[in-house]
């Protein structure tokens, strides 16, 4: 099993290394095509390879999106074909509030199971998840009894996304809360328009299975200034009007890091994106929307 896992990981890293090379070639082709379409001189750094690149432009189709395979295709190649299988766990020695929040996260996510952390090491948990074909491990953290961290690790190769949590309100703190349903929810994503926003949307989207059209449950991820509001509702139609009922819990999320490996590879995996809040222009930037 370990040899097979090592071989598959090595093959995946090799395919990922080819992606950057292919992206450079595609960018050079697009620059040459733009210069030819606008009847401008070809850039000097491309003139040596212009003829060979131009010969390939005849086979480029502008009718759809790029068909170049990426490592993201390998990560989520079974998305929508197989329902995700999730494992929810916490940091060691969790407080009562974190345990309650973990139980509610298990109810939110269809096909999820909750595991008491105990004294299990992270490497043991990840190995057990891979053996049992778990697609995503969700790790919850806390500070002084308040849930403050959410980590989503896609298995077996990553990516791993880290979120901070704030303003966590559990179900029993919400007035007039509705009865929880475990129906597969419809998903609403608002203002995830940048490249990083679409990447974040994919990470969140693929932990939910494909819902049935008649499902009456809606999960919303609404982005406002890179703060993601999570809401869980059910709805029903009364005399032609739609009535929403909040099911809870509710919380705010903020992405601060994505790396390309799984959790046990955090020390040496390539960092895809990291929040840098102390830069002078950090307050002006919006990373998840254009």
Coordinates of C-alpha atoms in Angstrom, one line a residue, residues 191-201 223 226 286-290:
X191 CA -19.0 37.1 -5.6
X192 CA -16.4 34.3 -6.2
X193 CA -15.3 35.8 -9.5
X194 CA -11.5 35.9 -9.4
X195 CA -9.2 33.0 -10.2
X196 CA -8.6 32.4 -6.4
X197 CA -12.4 32.9 -5.8
X198 CA -13.2 30.1 -8.3
X199 CA -10.5 27.9 -6.8
X200 CA -12.0 28.5 -3.3
X201 CA -15.5 27.8 -4.7
X223 CA -18.4 36.7 -0.1
X226 CA -13.1 38.4 1.4
X286 CA -10.0 41.9 -2.8
X287 CA -8.7 38.4 -3.5
X288 CA -11.9 36.4 -4.0
X289 CA -13.6 38.8 -6.5
X290 CA -12.5 40.9 -9.4

